[in-house]
Coordinates of C-alpha atoms in Angstrom, one line a residue:
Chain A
X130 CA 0.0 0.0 0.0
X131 CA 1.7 3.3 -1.3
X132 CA 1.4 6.0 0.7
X133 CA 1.2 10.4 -0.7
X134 CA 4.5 11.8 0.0
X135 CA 3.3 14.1 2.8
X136 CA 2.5 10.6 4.5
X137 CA 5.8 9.2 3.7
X138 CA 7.4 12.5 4.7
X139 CA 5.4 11.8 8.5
X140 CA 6.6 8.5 8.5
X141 CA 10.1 9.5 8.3
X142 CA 9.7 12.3 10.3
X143 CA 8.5 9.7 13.1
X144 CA 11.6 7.8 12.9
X145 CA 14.0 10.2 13.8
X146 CA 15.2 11.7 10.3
X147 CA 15.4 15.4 9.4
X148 CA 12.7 16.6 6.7
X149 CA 12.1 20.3 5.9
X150 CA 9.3 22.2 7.6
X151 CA 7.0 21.3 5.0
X152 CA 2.9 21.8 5.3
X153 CA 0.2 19.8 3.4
X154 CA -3.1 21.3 2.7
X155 CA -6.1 20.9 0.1
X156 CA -6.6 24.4 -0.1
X157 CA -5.0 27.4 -2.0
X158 CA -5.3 29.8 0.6
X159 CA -3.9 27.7 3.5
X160 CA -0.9 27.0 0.8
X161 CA -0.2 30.6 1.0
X162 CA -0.3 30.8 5.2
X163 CA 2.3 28.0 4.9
X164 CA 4.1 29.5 2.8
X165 CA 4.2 32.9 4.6
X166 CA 5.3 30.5 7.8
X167 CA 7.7 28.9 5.9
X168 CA 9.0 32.5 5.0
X169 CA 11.1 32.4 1.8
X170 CA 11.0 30.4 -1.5
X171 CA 8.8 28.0 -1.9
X172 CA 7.9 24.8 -3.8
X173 CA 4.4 23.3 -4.5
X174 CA 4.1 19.6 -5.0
X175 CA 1.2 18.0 -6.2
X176 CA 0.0 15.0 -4.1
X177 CA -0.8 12.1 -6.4
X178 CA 0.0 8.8 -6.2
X179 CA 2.2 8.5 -9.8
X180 CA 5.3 9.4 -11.1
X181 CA 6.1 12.3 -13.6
X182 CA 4.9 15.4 -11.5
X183 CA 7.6 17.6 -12.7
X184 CA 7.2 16.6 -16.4
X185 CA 3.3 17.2 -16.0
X186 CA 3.5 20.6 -14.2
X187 CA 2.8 18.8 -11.1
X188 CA 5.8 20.4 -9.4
X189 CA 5.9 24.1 -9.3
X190 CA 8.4 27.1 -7.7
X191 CA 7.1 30.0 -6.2
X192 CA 9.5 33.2 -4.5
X193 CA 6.3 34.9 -2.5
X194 CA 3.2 33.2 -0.5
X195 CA 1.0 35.2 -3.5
X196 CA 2.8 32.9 -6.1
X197 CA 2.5 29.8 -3.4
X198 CA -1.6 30.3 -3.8
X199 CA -1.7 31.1 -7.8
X200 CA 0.1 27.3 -8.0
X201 CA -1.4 25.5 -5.5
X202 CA -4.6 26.5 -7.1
X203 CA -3.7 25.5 -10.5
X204 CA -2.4 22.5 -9.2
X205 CA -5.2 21.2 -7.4
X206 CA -7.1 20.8 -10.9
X207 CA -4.4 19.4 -12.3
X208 CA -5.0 15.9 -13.5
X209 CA -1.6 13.5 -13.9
X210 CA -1.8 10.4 -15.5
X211 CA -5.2 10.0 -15.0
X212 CA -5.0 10.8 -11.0
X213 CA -6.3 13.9 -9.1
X214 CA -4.5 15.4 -6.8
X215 CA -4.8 14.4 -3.1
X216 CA -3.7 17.9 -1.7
X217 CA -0.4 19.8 -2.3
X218 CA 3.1 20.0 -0.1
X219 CA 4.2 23.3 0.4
X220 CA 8.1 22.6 1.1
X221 CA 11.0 25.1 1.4
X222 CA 13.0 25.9 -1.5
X223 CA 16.2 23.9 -0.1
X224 CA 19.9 24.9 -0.2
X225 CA 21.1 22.2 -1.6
X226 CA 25.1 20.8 -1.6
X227 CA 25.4 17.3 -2.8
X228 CA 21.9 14.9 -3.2
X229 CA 22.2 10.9 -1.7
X230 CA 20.1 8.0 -2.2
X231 CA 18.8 5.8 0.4
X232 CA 16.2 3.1 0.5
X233 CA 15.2 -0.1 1.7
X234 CA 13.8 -3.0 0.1
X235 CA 13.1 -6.4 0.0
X236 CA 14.9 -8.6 -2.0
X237 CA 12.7 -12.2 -2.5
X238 CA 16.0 -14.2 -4.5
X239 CA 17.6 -13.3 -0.5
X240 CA 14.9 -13.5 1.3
X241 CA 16.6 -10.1 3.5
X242 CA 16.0 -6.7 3.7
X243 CA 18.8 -5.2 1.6
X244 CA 20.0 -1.3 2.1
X245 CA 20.3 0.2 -0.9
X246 CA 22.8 3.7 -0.9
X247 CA 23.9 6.4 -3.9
X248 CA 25.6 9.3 -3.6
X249 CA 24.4 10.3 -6.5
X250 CA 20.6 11.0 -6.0
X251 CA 18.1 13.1 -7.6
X252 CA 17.2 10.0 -9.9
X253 CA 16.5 6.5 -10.4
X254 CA 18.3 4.2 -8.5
X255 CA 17.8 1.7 -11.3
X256 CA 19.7 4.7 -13.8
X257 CA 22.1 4.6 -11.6
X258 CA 22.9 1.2 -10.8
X259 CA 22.5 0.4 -14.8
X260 CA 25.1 3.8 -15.4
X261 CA 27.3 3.6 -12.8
X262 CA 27.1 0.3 -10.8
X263 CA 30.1 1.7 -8.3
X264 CA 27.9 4.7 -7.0
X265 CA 25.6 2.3 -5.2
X266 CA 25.8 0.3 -2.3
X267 CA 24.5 -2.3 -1.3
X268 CA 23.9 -4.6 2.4
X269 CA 21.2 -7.4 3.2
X270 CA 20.3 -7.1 7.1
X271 CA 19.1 -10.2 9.0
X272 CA 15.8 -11.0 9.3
X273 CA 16.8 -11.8 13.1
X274 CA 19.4 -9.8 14.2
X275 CA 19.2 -5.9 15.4
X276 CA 19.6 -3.6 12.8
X277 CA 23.3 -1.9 13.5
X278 CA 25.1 1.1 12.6
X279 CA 27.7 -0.6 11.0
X280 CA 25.4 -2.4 8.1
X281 CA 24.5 1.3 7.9
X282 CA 28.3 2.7 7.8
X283 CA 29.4 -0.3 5.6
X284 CA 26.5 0.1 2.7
X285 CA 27.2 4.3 2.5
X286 CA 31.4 3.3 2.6
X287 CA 31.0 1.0 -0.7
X288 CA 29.7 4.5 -2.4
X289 CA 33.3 6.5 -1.2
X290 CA 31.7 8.6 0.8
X291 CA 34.1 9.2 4.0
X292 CA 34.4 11.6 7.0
X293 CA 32.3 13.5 8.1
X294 CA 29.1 13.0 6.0
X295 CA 29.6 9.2 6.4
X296 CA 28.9 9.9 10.3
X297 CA 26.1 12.1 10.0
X298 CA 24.6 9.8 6.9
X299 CA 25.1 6.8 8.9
X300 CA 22.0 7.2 11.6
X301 CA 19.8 8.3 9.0
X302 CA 20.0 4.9 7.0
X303 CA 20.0 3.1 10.0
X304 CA 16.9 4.8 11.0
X305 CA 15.5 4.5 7.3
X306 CA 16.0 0.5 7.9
X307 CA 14.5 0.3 11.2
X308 CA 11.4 2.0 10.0
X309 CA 11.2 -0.4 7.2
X310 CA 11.5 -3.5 9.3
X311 CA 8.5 -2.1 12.2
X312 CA 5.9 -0.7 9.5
X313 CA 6.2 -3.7 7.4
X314 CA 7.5 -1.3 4.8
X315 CA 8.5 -3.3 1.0
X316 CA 9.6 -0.1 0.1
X317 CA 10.9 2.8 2.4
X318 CA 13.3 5.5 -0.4
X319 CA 14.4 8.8 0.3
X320 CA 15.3 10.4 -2.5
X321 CA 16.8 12.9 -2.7
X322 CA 18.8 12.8 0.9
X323 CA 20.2 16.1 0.9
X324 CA 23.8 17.5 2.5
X325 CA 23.0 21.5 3.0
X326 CA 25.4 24.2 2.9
X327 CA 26.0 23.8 6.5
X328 CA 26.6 20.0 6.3
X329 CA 23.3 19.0 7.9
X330 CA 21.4 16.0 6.0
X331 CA 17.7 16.3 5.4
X332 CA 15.2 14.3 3.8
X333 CA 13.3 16.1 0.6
X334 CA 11.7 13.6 -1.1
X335 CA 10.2 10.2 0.4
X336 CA 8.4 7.2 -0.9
X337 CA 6.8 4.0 1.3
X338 CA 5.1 1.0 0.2
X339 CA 3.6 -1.1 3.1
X340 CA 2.5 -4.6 2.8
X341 CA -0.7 -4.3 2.4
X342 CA -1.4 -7.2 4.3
X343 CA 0.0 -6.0 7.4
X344 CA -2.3 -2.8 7.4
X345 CA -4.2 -4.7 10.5
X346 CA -0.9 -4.2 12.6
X347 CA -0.4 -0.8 12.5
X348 CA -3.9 1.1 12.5
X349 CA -3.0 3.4 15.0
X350 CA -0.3 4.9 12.4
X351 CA -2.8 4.5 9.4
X352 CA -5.2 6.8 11.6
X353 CA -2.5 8.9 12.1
X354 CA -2.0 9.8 8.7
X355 CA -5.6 9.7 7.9
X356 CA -5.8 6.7 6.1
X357 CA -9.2 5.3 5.6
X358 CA -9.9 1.6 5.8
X359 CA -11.3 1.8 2.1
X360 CA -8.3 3.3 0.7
X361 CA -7.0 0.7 -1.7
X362 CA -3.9 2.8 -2.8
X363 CA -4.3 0.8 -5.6
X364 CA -1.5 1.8 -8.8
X365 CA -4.6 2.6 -11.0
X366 CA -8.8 1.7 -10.6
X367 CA -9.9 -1.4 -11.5
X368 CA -11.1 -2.1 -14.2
X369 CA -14.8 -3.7 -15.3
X370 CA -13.0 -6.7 -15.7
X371 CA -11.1 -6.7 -12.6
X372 CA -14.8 -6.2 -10.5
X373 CA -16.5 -8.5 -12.1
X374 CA -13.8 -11.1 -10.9
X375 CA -14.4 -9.3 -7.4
X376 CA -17.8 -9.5 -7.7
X377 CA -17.3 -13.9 -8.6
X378 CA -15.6 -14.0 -5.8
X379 CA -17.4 -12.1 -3.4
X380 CA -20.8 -14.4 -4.3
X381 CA -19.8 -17.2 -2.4
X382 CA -17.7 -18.1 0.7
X383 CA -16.2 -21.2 -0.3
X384 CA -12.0 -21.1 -1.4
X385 CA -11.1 -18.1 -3.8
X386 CA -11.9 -17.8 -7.3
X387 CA -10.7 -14.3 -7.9
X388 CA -8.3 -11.5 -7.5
X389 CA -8.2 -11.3 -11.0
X390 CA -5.8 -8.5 -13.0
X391 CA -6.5 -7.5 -16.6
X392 CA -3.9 -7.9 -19.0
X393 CA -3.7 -7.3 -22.5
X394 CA -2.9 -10.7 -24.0
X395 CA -5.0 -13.5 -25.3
X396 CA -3.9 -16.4 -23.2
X397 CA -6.6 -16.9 -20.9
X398 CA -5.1 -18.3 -17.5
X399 CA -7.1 -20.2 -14.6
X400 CA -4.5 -20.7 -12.3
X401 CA -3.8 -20.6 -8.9
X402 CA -2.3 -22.8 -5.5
X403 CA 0.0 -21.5 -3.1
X404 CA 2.3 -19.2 -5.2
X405 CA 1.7 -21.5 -8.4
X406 CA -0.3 -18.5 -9.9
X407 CA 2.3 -16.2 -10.1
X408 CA 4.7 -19.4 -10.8
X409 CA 3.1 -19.9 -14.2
X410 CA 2.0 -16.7 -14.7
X411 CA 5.8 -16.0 -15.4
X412 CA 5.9 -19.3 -17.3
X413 CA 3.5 -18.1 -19.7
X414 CA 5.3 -15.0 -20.5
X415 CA 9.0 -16.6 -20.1
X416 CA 7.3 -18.9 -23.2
X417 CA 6.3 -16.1 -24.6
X418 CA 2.9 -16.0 -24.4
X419 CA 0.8 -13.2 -23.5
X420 CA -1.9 -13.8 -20.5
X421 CA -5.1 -12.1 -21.0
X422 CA -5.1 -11.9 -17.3
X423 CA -4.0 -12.8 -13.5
X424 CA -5.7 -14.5 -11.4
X425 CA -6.1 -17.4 -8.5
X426 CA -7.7 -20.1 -7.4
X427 CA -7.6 -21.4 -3.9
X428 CA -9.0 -23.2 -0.4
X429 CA -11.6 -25.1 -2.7
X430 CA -14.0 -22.7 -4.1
X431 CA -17.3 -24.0 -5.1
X432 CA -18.0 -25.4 -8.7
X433 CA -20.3 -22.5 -9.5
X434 CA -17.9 -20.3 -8.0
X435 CA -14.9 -21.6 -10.0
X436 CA -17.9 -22.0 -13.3
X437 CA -18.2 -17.9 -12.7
X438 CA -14.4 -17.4 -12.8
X439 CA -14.0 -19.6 -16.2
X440 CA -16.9 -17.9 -18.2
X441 CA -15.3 -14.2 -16.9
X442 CA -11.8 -15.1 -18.9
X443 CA -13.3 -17.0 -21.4
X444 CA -16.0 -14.3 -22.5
X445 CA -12.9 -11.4 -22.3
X446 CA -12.7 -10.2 -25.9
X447 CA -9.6 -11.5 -27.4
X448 CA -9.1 -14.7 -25.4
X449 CA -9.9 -18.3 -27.2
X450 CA -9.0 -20.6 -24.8
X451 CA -8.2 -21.2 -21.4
X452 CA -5.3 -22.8 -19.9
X453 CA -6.2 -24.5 -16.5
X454 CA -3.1 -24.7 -14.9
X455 CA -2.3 -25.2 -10.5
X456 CA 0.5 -26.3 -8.6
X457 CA 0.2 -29.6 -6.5
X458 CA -3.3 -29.0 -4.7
X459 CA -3.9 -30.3 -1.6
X460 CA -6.6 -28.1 0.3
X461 CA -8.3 -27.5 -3.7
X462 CA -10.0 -30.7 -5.0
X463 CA -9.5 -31.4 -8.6
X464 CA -12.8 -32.8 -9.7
X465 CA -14.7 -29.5 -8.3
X466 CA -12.2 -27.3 -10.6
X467 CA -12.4 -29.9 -13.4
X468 CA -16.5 -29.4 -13.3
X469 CA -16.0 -25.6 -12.7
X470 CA -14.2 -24.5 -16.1
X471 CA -16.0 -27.8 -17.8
X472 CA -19.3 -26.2 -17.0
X473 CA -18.4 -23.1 -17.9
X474 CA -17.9 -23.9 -21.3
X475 CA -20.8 -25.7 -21.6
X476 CA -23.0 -23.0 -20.3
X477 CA -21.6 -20.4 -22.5
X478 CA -22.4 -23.2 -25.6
X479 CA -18.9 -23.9 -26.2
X480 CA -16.6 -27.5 -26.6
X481 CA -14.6 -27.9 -23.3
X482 CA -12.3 -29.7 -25.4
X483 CA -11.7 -27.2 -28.0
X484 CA -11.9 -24.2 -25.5
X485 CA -9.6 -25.8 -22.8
X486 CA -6.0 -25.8 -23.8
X487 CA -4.8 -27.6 -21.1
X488 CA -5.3 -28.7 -17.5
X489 CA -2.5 -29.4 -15.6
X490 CA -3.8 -29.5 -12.1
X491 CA -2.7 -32.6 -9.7
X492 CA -3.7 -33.6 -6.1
X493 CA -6.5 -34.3 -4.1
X494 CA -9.4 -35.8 -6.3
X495 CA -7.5 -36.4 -9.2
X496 CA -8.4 -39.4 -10.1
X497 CA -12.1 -38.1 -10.7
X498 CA -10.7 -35.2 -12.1
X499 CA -9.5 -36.7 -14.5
X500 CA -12.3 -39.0 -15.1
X501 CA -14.3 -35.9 -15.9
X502 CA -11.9 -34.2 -17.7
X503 CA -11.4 -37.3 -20.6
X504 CA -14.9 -37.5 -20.8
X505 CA -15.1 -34.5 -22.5
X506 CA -11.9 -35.1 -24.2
X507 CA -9.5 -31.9 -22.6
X508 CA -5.7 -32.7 -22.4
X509 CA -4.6 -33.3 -18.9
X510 CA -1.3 -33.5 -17.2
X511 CA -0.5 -35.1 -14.4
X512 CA 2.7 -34.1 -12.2
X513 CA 4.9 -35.9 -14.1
X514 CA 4.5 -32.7 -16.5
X515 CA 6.3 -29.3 -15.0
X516 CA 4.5 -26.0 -14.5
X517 CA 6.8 -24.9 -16.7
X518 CA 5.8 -27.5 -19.6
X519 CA 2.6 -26.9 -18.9
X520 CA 2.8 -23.6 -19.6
X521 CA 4.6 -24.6 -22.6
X522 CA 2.4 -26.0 -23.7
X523 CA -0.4 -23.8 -23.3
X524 CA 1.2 -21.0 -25.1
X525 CA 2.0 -23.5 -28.1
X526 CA -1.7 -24.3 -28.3
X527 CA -3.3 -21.3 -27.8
X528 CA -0.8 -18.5 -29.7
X529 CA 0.7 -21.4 -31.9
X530 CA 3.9 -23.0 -31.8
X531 CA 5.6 -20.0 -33.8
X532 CA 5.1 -17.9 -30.4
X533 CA 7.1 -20.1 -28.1
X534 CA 9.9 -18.8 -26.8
X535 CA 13.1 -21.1 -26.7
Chain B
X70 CA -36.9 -39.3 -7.2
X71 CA -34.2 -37.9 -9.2
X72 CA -32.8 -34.7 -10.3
X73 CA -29.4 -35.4 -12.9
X74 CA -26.9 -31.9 -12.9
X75 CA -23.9 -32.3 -15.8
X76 CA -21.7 -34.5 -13.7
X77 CA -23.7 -36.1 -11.2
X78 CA -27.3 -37.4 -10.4
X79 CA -29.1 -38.0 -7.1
X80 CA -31.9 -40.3 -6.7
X81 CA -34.0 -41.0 -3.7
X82 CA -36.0 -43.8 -3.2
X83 CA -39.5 -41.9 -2.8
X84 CA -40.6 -44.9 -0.8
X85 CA -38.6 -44.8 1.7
X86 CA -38.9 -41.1 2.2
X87 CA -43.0 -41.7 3.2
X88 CA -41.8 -44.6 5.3
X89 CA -39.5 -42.6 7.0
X90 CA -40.6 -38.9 7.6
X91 CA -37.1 -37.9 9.6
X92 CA -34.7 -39.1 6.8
X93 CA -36.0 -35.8 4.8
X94 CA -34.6 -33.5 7.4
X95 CA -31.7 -35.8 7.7
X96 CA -30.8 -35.1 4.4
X97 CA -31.2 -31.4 4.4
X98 CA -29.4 -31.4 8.0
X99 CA -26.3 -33.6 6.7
X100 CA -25.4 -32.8 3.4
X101 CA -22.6 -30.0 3.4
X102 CA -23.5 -28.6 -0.3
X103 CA -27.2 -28.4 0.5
X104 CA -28.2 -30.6 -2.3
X105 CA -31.3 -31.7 0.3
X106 CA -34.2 -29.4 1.8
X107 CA -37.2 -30.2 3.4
X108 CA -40.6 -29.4 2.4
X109 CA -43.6 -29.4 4.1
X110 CA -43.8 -32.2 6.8
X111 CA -41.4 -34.9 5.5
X112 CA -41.0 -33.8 2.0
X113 CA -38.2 -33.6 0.1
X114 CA -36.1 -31.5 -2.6
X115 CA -33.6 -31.9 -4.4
X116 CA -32.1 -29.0 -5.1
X117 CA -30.7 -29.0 -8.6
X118 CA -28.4 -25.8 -8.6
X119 CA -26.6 -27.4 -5.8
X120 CA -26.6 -31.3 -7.5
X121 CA -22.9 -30.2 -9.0
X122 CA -21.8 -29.1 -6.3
X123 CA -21.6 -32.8 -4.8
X124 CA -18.1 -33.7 -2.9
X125 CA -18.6 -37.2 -2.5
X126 CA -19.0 -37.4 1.1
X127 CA -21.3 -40.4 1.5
X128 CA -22.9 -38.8 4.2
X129 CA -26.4 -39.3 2.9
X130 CA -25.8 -42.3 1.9
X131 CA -24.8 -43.2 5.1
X132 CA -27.8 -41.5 7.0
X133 CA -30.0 -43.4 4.9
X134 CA -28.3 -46.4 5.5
X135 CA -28.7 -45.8 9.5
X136 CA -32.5 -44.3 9.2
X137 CA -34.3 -46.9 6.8
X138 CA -32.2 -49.4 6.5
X139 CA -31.4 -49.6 3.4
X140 CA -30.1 -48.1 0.0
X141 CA -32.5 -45.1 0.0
X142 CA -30.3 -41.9 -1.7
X143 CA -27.8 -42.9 -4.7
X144 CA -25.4 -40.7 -6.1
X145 CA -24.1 -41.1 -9.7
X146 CA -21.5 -40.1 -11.1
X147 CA -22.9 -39.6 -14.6
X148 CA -19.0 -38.6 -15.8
X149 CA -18.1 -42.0 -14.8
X150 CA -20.8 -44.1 -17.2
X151 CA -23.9 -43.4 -14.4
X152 CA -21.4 -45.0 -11.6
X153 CA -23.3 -45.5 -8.1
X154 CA -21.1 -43.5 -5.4
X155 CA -20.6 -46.6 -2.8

């Protein structure tokens, strides 16, 4: 869950690291009285949830509270990539010396926190690490272990940076990663870290991501910040597709037949079990197929349930077949999914054999599974055959063997 | 009676449901997919949206086995040639 950066600004703030005496407001007027407090030059930041502010006019640099207003106003009705505006940050205009990068993420291949460190900041970390690998740094902490000032020191040392600024950088990143770990952050950047004219450090920019499943364990900081329960923070709306899948989900209790993403391909996927979504998912593009959407199937769901899912892809304009496709099931019984996507097709007047590429789902049930599933003549795999053969498979069928990647 | 879905059929003997007025809210008590309801005093439906839905549990079968005595609900599996669920 992304948060505005006046929120991640707070968040920071909260942990101990120097921001600017910035103000947020929805309101032109009150953007002038902060910028009157503030007391010198100014700068407006729209508050919207995607990138490309500056580019869009989003971003905006005022010398008088008057000129504060004028922008604030015109921002406030300025649309960016299809977003509205949240509010604005008034911010002072900073005296900047050098600009740093520092941000924390988590790195699945590791399965650690890693600190990630530039001292050249002001863009995109991945800009940087593709241009000039040796100005960033890089530490995994332990998942178990305190967080130290040394994995701190050690990350900003592999940029160069030495003497003073390494000491007064040093708390800041260790803060930055401790923040990380207790808010269930995936993403906690501050960028640009600035060194003023005077040498002190302060944090201009910031961007957190929190897990959204662990919103439940820190409300109290969600009501801080204003954060409504029904805030999805979502990267963009969803679309008719997208609720329609919510709304198959939602019509019965039984297992999950949902959380369904739109994608623009024509490999229809119903997929699912403990990861094996996303598994072949991948597997289908890394064959080079082209999934018409996301989505997973879990906990048993109900035949109608599963029926709903199946008709949803396989009436999405563009898609021809499906490709029923789950890791080893254990908790998801194989004849119910079998007579899910089977009855689909049926009830939308179609051949299950001609509209189901494949269905490569062993485990519990699946010798009735597959009783049902050569009755009506679809091509099963058992688990002698891979996720990733599956998936082979599926794209050979459905976009032709002329689309598989080698 | 009997009410067929696409993969599987239910019949019960209609017999032993007026010999028996409990085993119709047996059936609608014990089946998990609520294939059963009870109508009126002692009737019985079965409830054909749910017939699919059928996880081969055996519970009716067993309840009927325990109430009447005898062979009173089948299930088919009409996938599997109209095979009797034992």
């Amino acid at each position: 869950m992304r948060f505005f950066e006046y929120e991640a600004r707070e968040i920071v703030k909260r942990a101990g690291i120097p921001v600017t005496d910035f103000g947020f407001t929805t309101d032109a007027a009150q953007a002038r009285a902060i910028a009157e407090r503030i007391g010198g030059p100014t700068v407006i930041k729209s508050q919207v949830l995607t990138g490309g502010r500056m580019k869009a006019g989003g971003v905006k640099f005022a010398d008088t509270p008057e000129e504060a207003a004028r922008h604030a106003a015109d921002i406030l009705e300025l649309e960016i990539n299809g977003h509205m505006p949240r509010g604005v940050l008034v911010d002072p205009k900073a005296n900047v010396k050098q600009e740093y990068y520092a941000g924390v993420v988590w790195d699945g291949t590791a399965k650690k926190p890693v600190i990630l460190f530039s001292d050249m900041g002001g863009i995109d970390i991945e800009q940087v690490a593709e241009e000039h690998p040796d100005h960033v740094g890089r530490v995994h902490l332990s998942n178990l272990m305190p967080i130290s000032d040394h994995k701190a020191k050690e990350c900003i040392a592999q940029t160069g940076v030495t003497g003073k600024a390494l000491q007064r950088l040093t708390p800041i990143v260790r803060r930055l990663a401790q923040l990380f770990v207790d808010n269930d952050m995936v993403l906690a950047e501050i960028n640009p870290l600035c060194e003023m004219h005077d040498g002190t450090f302060v944090a201009l920019d910031a961007h957190m991501d929190m897990e959204s499943e662990a919103r439940g364990r820190h409300k109290q900081l969600l009501k801080d910040l204003g954060v409504g329960d029904d805030e999805t923070r979502l990267a963009r709306e969803p679309t008719p597709f997208e609720l329609a899948g919510e709304e198959v989900d939602g019509s019965d209790h039984r297992g999950v037949a949902g959380n369904v993403t739109e994608f623009d391909g024509n490999i229809g996927l119903v997929i699912g079990a403990g990861g094996g979504s996303l598994t072949l998912f991948d597997a289908v593009r890394a064959h080079g197929g082209e999934p018409a959407n996301y989505c997973e199937i879990g906990g048993n769901p109900s035949v109608q349930k599963t029926c709903g899912l199946a008709k949803l892809v396989l009436t999405k304009p563009g898609v021809d077949k499906i490709a029923v496709m789950m890791s080893i099931v254990s908790n998801t019984r194989v004849d119910i999914v079998a007579r899910g996507v089977i009855k689909a097709c049926l009830e939308l007047g179609f051949d299950p054999a001609e509209k189901i590429a494949i269905f490569r789902i062993p485990g519990a049930w699946e010798e009735e599974g597959f009783k049902i599933l050569a009755k009506y003549g679809i091509e099963y795999a058992d688990r002698s055959v891979s996720m990733h053969e599956a998936a082979r498979r599926a794209v050979a069928k459905i976009a032709g063997p002329d689309a598989v990647a080698v | 009676m009997r009410t067929d879905g696409v993969f599987i059929g239910i019949e019960v003997d209609d017999a032993a449901l007026a010999a028996e007025p409990g085993l119709a809210r047996h059936l609608d008590t014990v089946c998990p997919v609520d294939i059963y309801k009870e109508v009126g005093d002692g009737g019985l439906e079965i409830v054909e949206r749910n017939v699919d839905e059928c996880v081969l549990c055996r519970l009716c079968l067993d309840l009927a086995q325990l109430d009447v005595g005898q062979d009173a609900v089948r299930v088919l599996k009409l996938y599997d040639g109209g095979a009797t669920l034992e």
